[in-house]
Amino acid sequence: MNSKNGNGKSLPLLIIAALGVVFGDIGTSPLYVLKLSIEASTEGGVGIISSVYGVLSLITWSLIIVVSIKYVFIIMRAHNHGEGGVFALTALLIRKVGKKPNTKWIITILGCIGAALFFGNSIITPAISVLSAVEGLKILSPKLEPYIIYISLVLISILFGIEKFGTGKVGMVFGPIMLIWFITIGGLGLLEIINKPTVLKALDPIYGFNFLLKHQGIAVIILGFVVLAITGAEALYTDMGFFGKSPIQTAWLIIVFPALLLNYFGQGALLISDPSTIDNPFFRLGPDWALIPLIILATCATIIASQAVISGVFSIANQAVQLGYIPRLLIKHTSTNEHREVYLSKINIFLFAGVVLLILSFKSSANLAAAYGTAVTGSMLIDTILATFLLIFVRGWNKLIFIPVFLIFLILDLVFFSATLSKFFQGGWITIIIALIVLFMMLSWISGRERMLKARWNGSIKIKNFLSQIKKNPPKRVPGTAIFFVPNIEVIPMALINNLKHNQVLHKRIVFMHLSSTNFPKLRDDERVIVKHYSNNFYNIIVRYGFQEEPNIPRVLALIRATEFKFSMLDTSFFIGKVKVVSKNSNIFSRLFILMHRTMLGATEYYKIPKDRTIEIGGVIEI
């Protein structure tokens, strides 16, 4: 294993940084998972001691199979040039096998479902994490219970308020804090295990298997809470592009996984010794004098976990914009060094409103747990399906070995997903409704955009035909360069036709510029621009971007001046076709697309085109 990765940072530093971004969600699960699982078992008539051994065994082997084996050792190999996550996987599959329209649509829909479920989960994670930490105040004094919601809302408000400053600025200490967190929870658990080492019998998977067989009536309910122990596992894959595979794998195996097991088993040992600690076994692990510091540390950890999830949503939304899955949004890059550090104000407001409503509606982490898990397990199921297809049927992994392995993963994902669906009417419907809304918006935009572009090209003039016409009847040419932004490099843009029709002139140099998002995460500058020269000083320029990159026209123009031809910005005009879309019919998909199209960010602002050199020419398109 190399001591440095590609960006020159040492492996230990990357491991610590990964602790603050990748492992916040799964790392704060001990705050509530064992407590809720045992309570659900005892409500079903099972004794606490039997519940402890059974639940601990289920948690342990869920972490081993789903997180360690599936994500850390297998799915992290299904990366797109180092990038992970559902859209990176979707883009890679479309590039490899998405030539047929039906295949492309199936892959796109699966990717959009995975992303939509991630959006749904992102609203619950901050609410349940912060609430579960602040609820430690009840142990300090029951009189503080009425203030838990208000304190949680204040912390959430601060969290969303500082998002605009960026992860890099507000997160410089996240990694060290999470390192202290994992050392602390692991140490507290170890001390209790030493006092009650018999709890280690739960490492045997037979305890979990027998527990489910003996208590089939509540098995689904128990699994619905046990699955919360692996929420956040998908972050290991999604955030791979930040740190690389090795730092995340190493951090999980030597720090996070041992600390989680020690803490879960420590809570179990405490419950065996003193069942009355079921009110909050996590905070009961520590001595009385450590309660306030532990509450403060837990609050910091949950805020970090929430911040990481929110940043993940920003990254996913940014990818969706670049891939053309949602309308253009105002995207603020908060770091000059890390292209993935972005802030989207509209998404931030939407998430903040959702989290506040959840806290006010559910009022406790126990109530929120009923709504938690469905979106997570759904996302994991999508990851497994797409990764299976990529690794076995595209990259050619040994089918005899890995098809049975992936079948096991699929069965586990389906079991956990089914278990969380049992909580649908207790609050699980919330994440499903949010995911369905997001999915509906994405599919409306994708299909509507395709129809709009198709309508835009109908009846258009091919470039070669146009050049033949102006050769026969040359219009007046005026000095300067005109750059037209075009959705199709084969046809003449409406803006040029309208300009020629009304002004009867053409610029001396005409450039048709097409911005294309690729299925690669990032491109080098020598891969960025493709130039084709036509007669009469016409040019076709394709500008290519990775789905993780930010389109920036001034940078592209500087690259063209350096490598292709010289021109002055003072003599350059930018023509943008601004179309109004109207619908032939009144179905809900068309109406939603038109609404999103009218409210999306303008091309001038999004692509950072100089406003004082820009001319917008309108038109109407019927879809």
CSV table of N, CA and C in Angstrom, one decimal, residues 235-377:
chain,number,residue,atom,x,y,z
A,235,ALA,N,-22.3,5.7,1.7
A,235,ALA,CA,-21.4,6.8,1.7
A,235,ALA,C,-19.9,6.4,1.4
A,236,LEU,N,-19.6,5.2,1.8
A,236,LEU,CA,-18.2,4.7,1.5
A,236,LEU,C,-18.0,4.7,0.0
A,237,TYR,N,-19.0,4.3,-0.7
A,237,TYR,CA,-18.9,4.2,-2.2
A,237,TYR,C,-19.1,5.6,-2.8
A,238,THR,N,-20.1,6.3,-2.4
A,238,THR,CA,-20.4,7.7,-3.0
A,238,THR,C,-19.3,8.6,-2.8
A,239,ASP,N,-18.6,8.6,-1.7
A,239,ASP,CA,-17.5,9.6,-1.4
A,239,ASP,C,-16.1,9.1,-1.8
A,240,MET,N,-16.0,8.0,-2.6
A,240,MET,CA,-14.8,7.4,-3.0
A,240,MET,C,-13.9,8.4,-3.8
A,241,GLY,N,-14.6,9.3,-4.6
A,241,GLY,CA,-13.9,10.2,-5.4
A,241,GLY,C,-13.1,11.3,-4.6
A,242,PHE,N,-13.6,11.6,-3.3
A,242,PHE,CA,-12.9,12.5,-2.5
A,242,PHE,C,-11.5,12.1,-2.0
A,243,PHE,N,-11.4,10.8,-1.6
A,243,PHE,CA,-10.2,10.4,-0.9
A,243,PHE,C,-9.5,9.2,-1.6
A,244,GLY,N,-10.2,8.5,-2.5
A,244,GLY,CA,-9.6,7.3,-3.0
A,244,GLY,C,-10.1,6.0,-2.3
A,245,LYS,N,-9.9,4.9,-2.9
A,245,LYS,CA,-10.4,3.6,-2.3
A,245,LYS,C,-9.6,3.2,-1.0
A,246,SER,N,-8.3,3.3,-1.1
A,246,SER,CA,-7.5,2.8,0.0
A,246,SER,C,-7.7,3.5,1.4
A,247,PRO,N,-7.8,4.9,1.4
A,247,PRO,CA,-8.0,5.5,2.7
A,247,PRO,C,-9.3,5.1,3.3
A,248,ILE,N,-10.4,5.0,2.5
A,248,ILE,CA,-11.7,4.6,3.0
A,248,ILE,C,-11.7,3.2,3.5
A,249,GLN,N,-11.1,2.3,2.8
A,249,GLN,CA,-11.0,0.9,3.2
A,249,GLN,C,-10.2,0.8,4.5
A,250,THR,N,-9.1,1.4,4.5
A,250,THR,CA,-8.3,1.4,5.7
A,250,THR,C,-8.9,1.9,6.9
A,251,ALA,N,-9.6,3.1,6.8
A,251,ALA,CA,-10.3,3.7,7.9
A,251,ALA,C,-11.4,2.8,8.4
A,252,TRP,N,-12.1,2.2,7.5
A,252,TRP,CA,-13.2,1.3,8.0
A,252,TRP,C,-12.6,0.1,8.8
A,253,LEU,N,-11.6,-0.5,8.2
A,253,LEU,CA,-11.1,-1.8,8.8
A,253,LEU,C,-10.3,-1.6,10.1
A,254,ILE,N,-9.6,-0.5,10.2
A,254,ILE,CA,-8.7,-0.4,11.4
A,254,ILE,C,-9.3,0.6,12.5
A,255,ILE,N,-10.3,1.4,12.1
A,255,ILE,CA,-10.8,2.4,13.1
A,255,ILE,C,-12.3,2.2,13.3
A,256,VAL,N,-13.1,2.4,12.2
A,256,VAL,CA,-14.5,2.6,12.4
A,256,VAL,C,-15.2,1.2,12.7
A,257,PHE,N,-14.9,0.2,12.0
A,257,PHE,CA,-15.5,-1.1,12.3
A,257,PHE,C,-15.2,-1.6,13.7
A,258,PRO,N,-14.0,-1.6,14.1
A,258,PRO,CA,-13.7,-2.1,15.5
A,258,PRO,C,-14.3,-1.2,16.5
A,259,ALA,N,-14.4,0.1,16.3
A,259,ALA,CA,-15.0,1.0,17.3
A,259,ALA,C,-16.5,0.7,17.4
A,260,LEU,N,-17.1,0.5,16.3
A,260,LEU,CA,-18.6,0.3,16.3
A,260,LEU,C,-18.9,-1.1,17.0
A,261,LEU,N,-18.1,-2.1,16.7
A,261,LEU,CA,-18.4,-3.4,17.3
A,261,LEU,C,-18.1,-3.3,18.8
A,262,LEU,N,-17.1,-2.7,19.2
A,262,LEU,CA,-16.8,-2.5,20.7
A,262,LEU,C,-17.9,-1.8,21.4
A,263,ASN,N,-18.4,-0.8,20.7
A,263,ASN,CA,-19.5,0.0,21.4
A,263,ASN,C,-20.8,-0.8,21.5
A,264,TYR,N,-21.2,-1.4,20.4
A,264,TYR,CA,-22.4,-2.2,20.4
A,264,TYR,C,-22.3,-3.3,21.4
A,265,PHE,N,-21.2,-4.0,21.5
A,265,PHE,CA,-21.0,-5.1,22.4
A,265,PHE,C,-20.9,-4.5,23.9
A,266,GLY,N,-20.3,-3.4,24.0
A,266,GLY,CA,-20.3,-2.7,25.3
A,266,GLY,C,-21.7,-2.4,25.8
A,267,GLN,N,-22.5,-1.8,25.0
A,267,GLN,CA,-23.9,-1.6,25.3
A,267,GLN,C,-24.6,-2.9,25.7
A,268,GLY,N,-24.4,-3.9,24.9
A,268,GLY,CA,-25.0,-5.2,25.2
A,268,GLY,C,-24.6,-5.7,26.6
A,269,ALA,N,-23.3,-5.6,26.9
A,269,ALA,CA,-22.8,-6.1,28.2
A,269,ALA,C,-23.4,-5.3,29.3
A,270,LEU,N,-23.6,-4.0,29.1
A,270,LEU,CA,-24.2,-3.2,30.1
A,270,LEU,C,-25.7,-3.6,30.3
A,271,LEU,N,-26.4,-3.9,29.3
A,271,LEU,CA,-27.8,-4.3,29.4
A,271,LEU,C,-27.9,-5.7,30.1
A,272,ILE,N,-27.0,-6.6,29.8
A,272,ILE,CA,-27.0,-7.9,30.5
A,272,ILE,C,-26.8,-7.7,32.0
A,273,SER,N,-25.9,-6.8,32.4
A,273,SER,CA,-25.6,-6.5,33.8
A,273,SER,C,-26.7,-5.7,34.5
A,274,ASP,N,-27.2,-4.8,33.7
A,274,ASP,CA,-28.2,-3.9,34.3
A,274,ASP,C,-29.3,-3.5,33.3
A,275,PRO,N,-30.4,-4.3,33.2
A,275,PRO,CA,-31.4,-4.1,32.2
A,275,PRO,C,-32.1,-2.7,32.3
A,276,SER,N,-32.0,-2.1,33.4
A,276,SER,CA,-32.7,-0.8,33.6
A,276,SER,C,-32.0,0.3,32.7
A,277,THR,N,-30.8,0.0,32.2
A,277,THR,CA,-30.1,1.1,31.4
A,277,THR,C,-30.7,1.1,30.0
A,278,ILE,N,-31.8,0.4,29.7
A,278,ILE,CA,-32.3,0.4,28.4
A,278,ILE,C,-32.9,1.7,28.0
A,279,ASP,N,-33.1,2.7,29.0
A,279,ASP,CA,-33.6,4.0,28.6
A,279,ASP,C,-32.6,4.7,27.7
A,280,ASN,N,-31.3,4.5,27.8
A,280,ASN,CA,-30.3,5.0,26.9
A,280,ASN,C,-28.9,4.4,27.2
A,281,PRO,N,-28.7,3.1,26.7
A,281,PRO,CA,-27.5,2.4,27.0
A,281,PRO,C,-26.2,3.1,26.5
A,282,PHE,N,-26.4,3.9,25.4
A,282,PHE,CA,-25.2,4.5,24.9
A,282,PHE,C,-24.6,5.5,25.9
A,283,PHE,N,-25.4,6.4,26.4
A,283,PHE,CA,-24.9,7.4,27.4
A,283,PHE,C,-24.7,6.8,28.8
A,284,ARG,N,-25.3,5.7,29.1
A,284,ARG,CA,-25.1,5.0,30.4
A,284,ARG,C,-23.7,4.3,30.4
A,285,LEU,N,-23.1,4.1,29.3
A,285,LEU,CA,-21.8,3.5,29.3
A,285,LEU,C,-20.7,4.2,30.0
A,286,GLY,N,-20.8,5.6,29.9
A,286,GLY,CA,-19.8,6.4,30.5
A,286,GLY,C,-20.1,6.7,32.0
A,287,PRO,N,-19.0,7.0,32.8
A,287,PRO,CA,-19.2,7.4,34.2
A,287,PRO,C,-20.1,8.7,34.2
A,288,ASP,N,-20.6,9.0,35.4
A,288,ASP,CA,-21.5,10.2,35.5
A,288,ASP,C,-20.8,11.5,35.2
A,289,TRP,N,-19.5,11.6,35.6
A,289,TRP,CA,-18.8,12.8,35.3
A,289,TRP,C,-18.5,13.1,33.8
A,290,ALA,N,-18.6,12.0,33.0
A,290,ALA,CA,-18.3,12.1,31.6
A,290,ALA,C,-19.6,12.4,30.8
A,291,LEU,N,-20.8,12.5,31.4
A,291,LEU,CA,-22.0,12.6,30.7
A,291,LEU,C,-22.0,13.9,29.8
A,292,ILE,N,-21.8,15.0,30.4
A,292,ILE,CA,-21.8,16.3,29.7
A,292,ILE,C,-20.8,16.3,28.5
A,293,PRO,N,-19.5,15.9,28.8
A,293,PRO,CA,-18.6,15.9,27.6
A,293,PRO,C,-19.0,14.9,26.5
A,294,LEU,N,-19.6,13.8,27.0
A,294,LEU,CA,-20.1,12.8,26.0
A,294,LEU,C,-21.2,13.3,25.1
A,295,ILE,N,-22.1,14.1,25.8
A,295,ILE,CA,-23.3,14.7,25.0
A,295,ILE,C,-22.7,15.7,24.0
A,296,ILE,N,-21.8,16.5,24.5
A,296,ILE,CA,-21.2,17.5,23.6
A,296,ILE,C,-20.5,16.8,22.4
A,297,LEU,N,-19.7,15.8,22.7
A,297,LEU,CA,-19.0,15.1,21.6
A,297,LEU,C,-20.0,14.4,20.7
A,298,ALA,N,-21.0,13.8,21.2
A,298,ALA,CA,-22.1,13.2,20.4
A,298,ALA,C,-22.8,14.2,19.5
A,299,THR,N,-23.0,15.4,20.1
A,299,THR,CA,-23.7,16.4,19.3
A,299,THR,C,-22.8,16.9,18.1
A,300,CYS,N,-21.5,17.0,18.4
A,300,CYS,CA,-20.5,17.4,17.3
A,300,CYS,C,-20.5,16.3,16.3
A,301,ALA,N,-20.5,15.1,16.7
A,301,ALA,CA,-20.4,14.0,15.7
A,301,ALA,C,-21.7,13.9,14.9
A,302,THR,N,-22.8,14.1,15.4
A,302,THR,CA,-24.1,14.1,14.6
A,302,THR,C,-24.2,15.3,13.7
A,303,ILE,N,-23.7,16.4,14.1
A,303,ILE,CA,-23.6,17.6,13.2
A,303,ILE,C,-22.7,17.3,12.0
A,304,ILE,N,-21.6,16.7,12.3
A,304,ILE,CA,-20.7,16.3,11.2
A,304,ILE,C,-21.3,15.3,10.3
A,305,ALA,N,-22.0,14.3,10.9
A,305,ALA,CA,-22.7,13.3,10.1
A,305,ALA,C,-23.7,14.0,9.2
A,306,SER,N,-24.5,14.9,9.7
A,306,SER,CA,-25.5,15.6,9.0
A,306,SER,C,-24.9,16.4,7.9
A,307,GLN,N,-23.8,17.1,8.2
A,307,GLN,CA,-23.2,18.0,7.2
A,307,GLN,C,-22.6,17.2,6.0
A,308,ALA,N,-22.1,16.0,6.3
A,308,ALA,CA,-21.6,15.1,5.3
A,308,ALA,C,-22.7,14.7,4.3
A,309,VAL,N,-23.9,14.4,4.9
A,309,VAL,CA,-25.0,14.0,4.1
A,309,VAL,C,-25.5,15.1,3.2
A,310,ILE,N,-25.6,16.3,3.8
A,310,ILE,CA,-26.0,17.5,3.0
A,310,ILE,C,-25.0,17.8,1.9
A,311,SER,N,-23.7,17.7,2.1
A,311,SER,CA,-22.7,17.9,1.1
A,311,SER,C,-22.9,16.8,0.0
A,312,GLY,N,-23.2,15.6,0.4
A,312,GLY,CA,-23.5,14.6,-0.6
A,312,GLY,C,-24.6,14.9,-1.5
A,313,VAL,N,-25.7,15.5,-0.9
A,313,VAL,CA,-26.8,15.9,-1.7
A,313,VAL,C,-26.4,16.9,-2.7
A,314,PHE,N,-25.6,17.9,-2.3
A,314,PHE,CA,-25.2,19.0,-3.2
A,314,PHE,C,-24.4,18.3,-4.4
A,315,SER,N,-23.5,17.4,-4.0
A,315,SER,CA,-22.7,16.7,-5.1
A,315,SER,C,-23.5,16.0,-6.1
A,316,ILE,N,-24.5,15.2,-5.5
A,316,ILE,CA,-25.4,14.4,-6.4
A,316,ILE,C,-26.2,15.4,-7.3
A,317,ALA,N,-26.7,16.5,-6.7
A,317,ALA,CA,-27.5,17.5,-7.5
A,317,ALA,C,-26.7,18.1,-8.6
A,318,ASN,N,-25.4,18.4,-8.3
A,318,ASN,CA,-24.5,19.0,-9.3
A,318,ASN,C,-24.3,18.0,-10.4
A,319,GLN,N,-24.1,16.7,-10.1
A,319,GLN,CA,-23.9,15.7,-11.1
A,319,GLN,C,-25.2,15.6,-12.0
A,320,ALA,N,-26.3,15.7,-11.3
A,320,ALA,CA,-27.6,15.6,-12.1
A,320,ALA,C,-27.8,16.7,-13.1
A,321,VAL,N,-27.3,17.9,-12.7
A,321,VAL,CA,-27.4,19.0,-13.6
A,321,VAL,C,-26.5,18.8,-14.8
A,322,GLN,N,-25.2,18.4,-14.5
A,322,GLN,CA,-24.3,18.1,-15.6
A,322,GLN,C,-24.7,17.0,-16.6
A,323,LEU,N,-25.4,16.0,-16.0
A,323,LEU,CA,-25.9,14.9,-16.9
A,323,LEU,C,-27.2,15.2,-17.6
A,324,GLY,N,-27.8,16.4,-17.3
A,324,GLY,CA,-29.0,16.8,-17.9
A,324,GLY,C,-30.3,16.1,-17.3
A,325,TYR,N,-30.2,15.7,-16.0
A,325,TYR,CA,-31.3,15.0,-15.3
A,325,TYR,C,-32.2,16.0,-14.6
A,326,ILE,N,-31.7,17.2,-14.3
A,326,ILE,CA,-32.5,18.2,-13.7
A,326,ILE,C,-32.2,19.5,-14.3
A,327,PRO,N,-33.0,20.6,-14.1
A,327,PRO,CA,-32.7,21.9,-14.8
A,327,PRO,C,-31.4,22.5,-14.2
A,328,ARG,N,-30.9,23.5,-14.9
A,328,ARG,CA,-29.7,24.2,-14.4
A,328,ARG,C,-30.1,24.9,-13.1
A,329,LEU,N,-29.2,24.8,-12.1
A,329,LEU,CA,-29.3,25.5,-10.8
A,329,LEU,C,-28.1,26.4,-10.6
A,330,LEU,N,-28.3,27.4,-9.7
A,330,LEU,CA,-27.1,28.2,-9.3
A,330,LEU,C,-26.2,27.3,-8.4
A,331,ILE,N,-25.0,27.1,-8.9
A,331,ILE,CA,-24.0,26.3,-8.2
A,331,ILE,C,-22.8,27.1,-7.8
A,332,LYS,N,-22.6,27.1,-6.5
A,332,LYS,CA,-21.5,27.9,-6.0
A,332,LYS,C,-20.4,26.9,-5.6
A,333,HIS,N,-19.2,27.1,-6.2
A,333,HIS,CA,-18.0,26.3,-5.8
A,333,HIS,C,-17.3,26.9,-4.6
A,334,THR,N,-17.3,26.2,-3.5
A,334,THR,CA,-16.8,26.8,-2.3
A,334,THR,C,-15.3,26.5,-2.1
A,335,SER,N,-14.6,25.8,-3.0
A,335,SER,CA,-13.2,25.5,-2.9
A,335,SER,C,-12.5,25.7,-4.2
A,336,THR,N,-11.3,26.3,-4.2
A,336,THR,CA,-10.6,26.4,-5.5
A,336,THR,C,-9.8,25.2,-5.8
A,337,ASN,N,-9.7,24.3,-4.8
A,337,ASN,CA,-8.9,23.1,-5.0
A,337,ASN,C,-9.7,21.8,-5.2
A,338,GLU,N,-10.9,21.8,-4.7
A,338,GLU,CA,-11.7,20.6,-4.7
A,338,GLU,C,-13.0,20.9,-5.6
A,339,HIS,N,-13.0,20.3,-6.8
A,339,HIS,CA,-14.2,20.6,-7.7
A,339,HIS,C,-15.5,20.0,-7.2
A,340,ARG,N,-15.5,19.1,-6.2
A,340,ARG,CA,-16.7,18.5,-5.8
A,340,ARG,C,-17.3,19.3,-4.6
A,341,GLU,N,-16.6,20.3,-4.1
A,341,GLU,CA,-17.2,21.1,-3.0
A,341,GLU,C,-18.1,22.2,-3.6
A,342,VAL,N,-19.4,21.9,-3.5
A,342,VAL,CA,-20.3,22.9,-4.1
A,342,VAL,C,-21.4,23.2,-3.1
A,343,TYR,N,-22.1,24.3,-3.4
A,343,TYR,CA,-23.2,24.7,-2.5
A,343,TYR,C,-24.4,25.1,-3.5
A,344,LEU,N,-25.6,24.6,-3.2
A,344,LEU,CA,-26.7,24.9,-4.0
A,344,LEU,C,-27.8,25.5,-3.0
A,345,SER,N,-28.0,26.8,-3.1
A,345,SER,CA,-28.9,27.4,-2.2
A,345,SER,C,-30.3,26.9,-2.1
A,346,LYS,N,-30.9,26.6,-3.3
A,346,LYS,CA,-32.3,26.1,-3.4
A,346,LYS,C,-32.4,24.7,-2.7
A,347,ILE,N,-31.4,23.9,-3.0
A,347,ILE,CA,-31.4,22.6,-2.3
A,347,ILE,C,-31.2,22.7,-0.8
A,348,ASN,N,-30.4,23.6,-0.4
A,348,ASN,CA,-30.2,23.8,1.0
A,348,ASN,C,-31.4,24.3,1.7
A,349,ILE,N,-32.2,25.2,1.1
A,349,ILE,CA,-33.4,25.7,1.7
A,349,ILE,C,-34.5,24.5,1.8
A,350,PHE,N,-34.5,23.7,0.7
A,350,PHE,CA,-35.5,22.6,0.7
A,350,PHE,C,-35.2,21.6,1.8
A,351,LEU,N,-33.9,21.2,1.9
A,351,LEU,CA,-33.5,20.3,3.0
A,351,LEU,C,-33.8,20.8,4.4
A,352,PHE,N,-33.4,22.1,4.6
A,352,PHE,CA,-33.6,22.7,5.9
A,352,PHE,C,-35.1,22.7,6.3
A,353,ALA,N,-36.0,23.1,5.4
A,353,ALA,CA,-37.4,23.1,5.6
A,353,ALA,C,-37.9,21.7,6.0
A,354,GLY,N,-37.4,20.7,5.2
A,354,GLY,CA,-37.8,19.3,5.4
A,354,GLY,C,-37.4,18.8,6.8
A,355,VAL,N,-36.1,19.1,7.2
A,355,VAL,CA,-35.6,18.6,8.5
A,355,VAL,C,-36.4,19.2,9.6
A,356,VAL,N,-36.6,20.5,9.5
A,356,VAL,CA,-37.4,21.2,10.6
A,356,VAL,C,-38.8,20.6,10.7
A,357,LEU,N,-39.5,20.4,9.6
A,357,LEU,CA,-40.8,19.8,9.7
A,357,LEU,C,-40.8,18.4,10.3
A,358,LEU,N,-39.8,17.6,10.0
A,358,LEU,CA,-39.7,16.3,10.6
A,358,LEU,C,-39.5,16.3,12.1
A,359,ILE,N,-38.6,17.2,12.6
A,359,ILE,CA,-38.3,17.3,14.0
A,359,ILE,C,-39.6,17.8,14.7
A,360,LEU,N,-40.3,18.8,14.2
A,360,LEU,CA,-41.5,19.3,14.8
A,360,LEU,C,-42.6,18.2,14.8
A,361,SER,N,-42.6,17.4,13.7
A,361,SER,CA,-43.7,16.4,13.6
A,361,SER,C,-43.5,15.1,14.5
A,362,PHE,N,-42.2,14.6,14.4
A,362,PHE,CA,-41.9,13.3,15.1
A,362,PHE,C,-41.4,13.5,16.5
A,363,LYS,N,-40.8,14.6,16.8
A,363,LYS,CA,-40.4,15.0,18.2
A,363,LYS,C,-39.4,14.2,18.9
A,364,SER,N,-39.0,13.0,18.4
A,364,SER,CA,-38.0,12.2,19.1
A,364,SER,C,-37.4,11.3,18.1
A,365,SER,N,-36.1,10.8,18.4
A,365,SER,CA,-35.4,9.9,17.5
A,365,SER,C,-36.1,8.6,17.4
A,366,ALA,N,-36.8,8.1,18.5
A,366,ALA,CA,-37.5,6.8,18.5
A,366,ALA,C,-38.6,6.9,17.4
A,367,ASN,N,-39.3,8.0,17.4
A,367,ASN,CA,-40.4,8.1,16.4
A,367,ASN,C,-39.9,8.2,15.0
A,368,LEU,N,-38.8,8.9,14.9
A,368,LEU,CA,-38.2,9.1,13.5
A,368,LEU,C,-37.6,7.8,13.0
A,369,ALA,N,-37.2,6.9,13.9
A,369,ALA,CA,-36.7,5.6,13.4
A,369,ALA,C,-37.6,4.8,12.6
A,370,ALA,N,-38.9,5.1,12.8
A,370,ALA,CA,-40.0,4.4,12.0
A,370,ALA,C,-39.9,4.8,10.5
A,371,ALA,N,-39.5,6.1,10.3
A,371,ALA,CA,-39.4,6.6,9.0
A,371,ALA,C,-38.1,6.4,8.3
A,372,TYR,N,-37.1,5.9,9.1
A,372,TYR,CA,-35.7,5.8,8.7
A,372,TYR,C,-35.5,4.4,8.1
A,373,GLY,N,-34.7,4.3,7.1
A,373,GLY,CA,-34.2,3.0,6.6
A,373,GLY,C,-34.7,2.6,5.3
A,374,THR,N,-36.0,3.0,4.9
A,374,THR,CA,-36.5,2.6,3.6
A,374,THR,C,-35.7,3.1,2.5
A,375,ALA,N,-35.4,4.4,2.5
A,375,ALA,CA,-34.7,5.0,1.4
A,375,ALA,C,-33.2,4.5,1.4
A,376,VAL,N,-32.7,4.2,2.5
A,376,VAL,CA,-31.3,3.7,2.6
A,376,VAL,C,-31.2,2.3,2.0
A,377,THR,N,-32.1,1.4,2.4
A,377,THR,CA,-32.1,0.1,1.8
A,377,THR,C,-32.4,0.0,0.4
